[in-house]
Amino acid sequence: LKIDEQVLHYLTGVHQLDDRLAGAVTPVPSNTSLVPSHLAIADRILQYCTEEYEDGVPPVIQLTGDNQPDKEEISAYVATRLGMYLYNISVHAIPLQLKEMMELARIWNREAALKSCVLQLDYTGLDTADKSNVQAVNAFIENIQGLLIVSCAQDAPRIRKKIVNFDAGKPTTQEQYFLWEHHLGEAAA
């Protein structure tokens, strides 16, 4: 009987990310505040995340919109509220070879289960003309068992899993004004 080193580390209280995920996934800082329009989106996502599912697998949460930082803040807020850690992965980090892609998904699924992690996939950089790349990324999405948030502009993954879409538009004019004042402080005048 042989135990995987990462599982041994977890059982002995060492909670670090599996080295095989280094370079593929990056941690996203937690977020506890959002502008009201984004907070409403995050609360709706949280409702989906706390439901019971027939197959035990949550739907893929899809955030559409043009501003990646806004989508990342919403995802970080959702993860924080769920008591989970958020990690980001780019479509370019997903291997094209089936065996390597399945291994990455397997390792991520174990990390997510052991350490309560959420994965956000940045789908915006995917070249949709490259069919083999699209197939690899979509197969990766199909094999993720935990909570997955796909961040895209317009092109969405075509998968068999249920997808729940949320439009993460820009903050309202009033919210943008407040953010500028808040971040600039006295220099806002």
Short mmCIF file of N, CA, C and O in Angstrom, two decimals, residues 35 37-38 41 64-67 70-71 74 166-172 175:
data_model
loop_
_atom_site.label_atom_id
_atom_site.label_comp_id
_atom_site.label_asym_id
_atom_site.label_seq_id
_atom_site.Cartn_x
_atom_site.Cartn_y
_atom_site.Cartn_z
N VAL A 35 -19.38 46.14 -5.08
CA VAL A 35 -20.38 47.18 -5.32
C VAL A 35 -21.75 46.51 -5.34
O VAL A 35 -21.87 45.31 -5.62
N SER A 37 -24.34 46.27 -7.35
CA SER A 37 -24.79 45.51 -8.52
C SER A 37 -24.06 44.16 -8.62
O SER A 37 -24.66 43.15 -9.00
N HIS A 38 -22.78 44.12 -8.27
CA HIS A 38 -22.03 42.87 -8.29
C HIS A 38 -22.39 41.99 -7.09
O HIS A 38 -22.36 40.77 -7.19
N ILE A 41 -25.33 39.89 -8.01
CA ILE A 41 -24.93 38.74 -8.84
C ILE A 41 -24.32 37.66 -7.95
O ILE A 41 -24.65 36.47 -8.07
N THR A 64 -20.20 36.13 -17.62
CA THR A 64 -19.89 36.79 -18.88
C THR A 64 -19.73 38.29 -18.64
O THR A 64 -20.29 38.83 -17.69
N GLY A 65 -18.96 38.90 -19.48
CA GLY A 65 -18.71 40.33 -19.37
C GLY A 65 -17.33 40.65 -19.89
O GLY A 65 -16.51 39.76 -20.12
N ASP A 66 -17.07 41.94 -20.06
CA ASP A 66 -15.81 42.36 -20.65
C ASP A 66 -14.70 42.62 -19.64
O ASP A 66 -13.53 42.65 -20.01
N ASN A 67 -15.05 42.84 -18.39
CA ASN A 67 -14.04 43.24 -17.41
C ASN A 67 -13.64 42.06 -16.53
O ASN A 67 -14.34 41.69 -15.59
N ASP A 70 -13.49 42.50 -12.60
CA ASP A 70 -14.81 42.47 -11.94
C ASP A 70 -15.27 41.04 -11.73
O ASP A 70 -15.78 40.68 -10.66
N LYS A 71 -15.08 40.19 -12.75
CA LYS A 71 -15.51 38.79 -12.64
C LYS A 71 -14.68 38.06 -11.59
O LYS A 71 -15.20 37.24 -10.84
N ILE A 74 -15.97 39.09 -8.12
CA ILE A 74 -17.23 38.38 -7.81
C ILE A 74 -16.92 36.95 -7.41
O ILE A 74 -17.44 36.44 -6.40
N PHE A 166 -24.40 34.16 -15.63
CA PHE A 166 -24.60 35.44 -14.96
C PHE A 166 -23.82 36.50 -15.72
O PHE A 166 -22.65 36.31 -16.03
N ASP A 167 -24.46 37.61 -16.02
CA ASP A 167 -23.80 38.70 -16.72
C ASP A 167 -23.20 39.66 -15.71
O ASP A 167 -23.92 40.30 -14.94
N ALA A 168 -21.89 39.73 -15.69
CA ALA A 168 -21.18 40.61 -14.76
C ALA A 168 -20.83 41.90 -15.49
O ALA A 168 -19.69 42.13 -15.89
N GLY A 169 -21.82 42.75 -15.65
CA GLY A 169 -21.61 44.03 -16.33
C GLY A 169 -20.80 44.99 -15.49
O GLY A 169 -20.50 44.73 -14.32
N LYS A 170 -20.46 46.11 -16.10
CA LYS A 170 -19.71 47.13 -15.38
C LYS A 170 -20.53 47.67 -14.21
O LYS A 170 -21.75 47.67 -14.26
N PRO A 171 -19.85 48.15 -13.18
CA PRO A 171 -20.59 48.84 -12.11
C PRO A 171 -21.34 50.03 -12.69
O PRO A 171 -20.94 50.60 -13.70
N THR A 172 -22.42 50.40 -12.03
CA THR A 172 -23.19 51.56 -12.49
C THR A 172 -22.34 52.81 -12.40
O THR A 172 -21.29 52.83 -11.73
N GLU A 175 -21.80 53.78 -8.87
CA GLU A 175 -20.85 52.88 -8.19
C GLU A 175 -19.43 53.18 -8.63
O GLU A 175 -18.50 53.16 -7.80
#
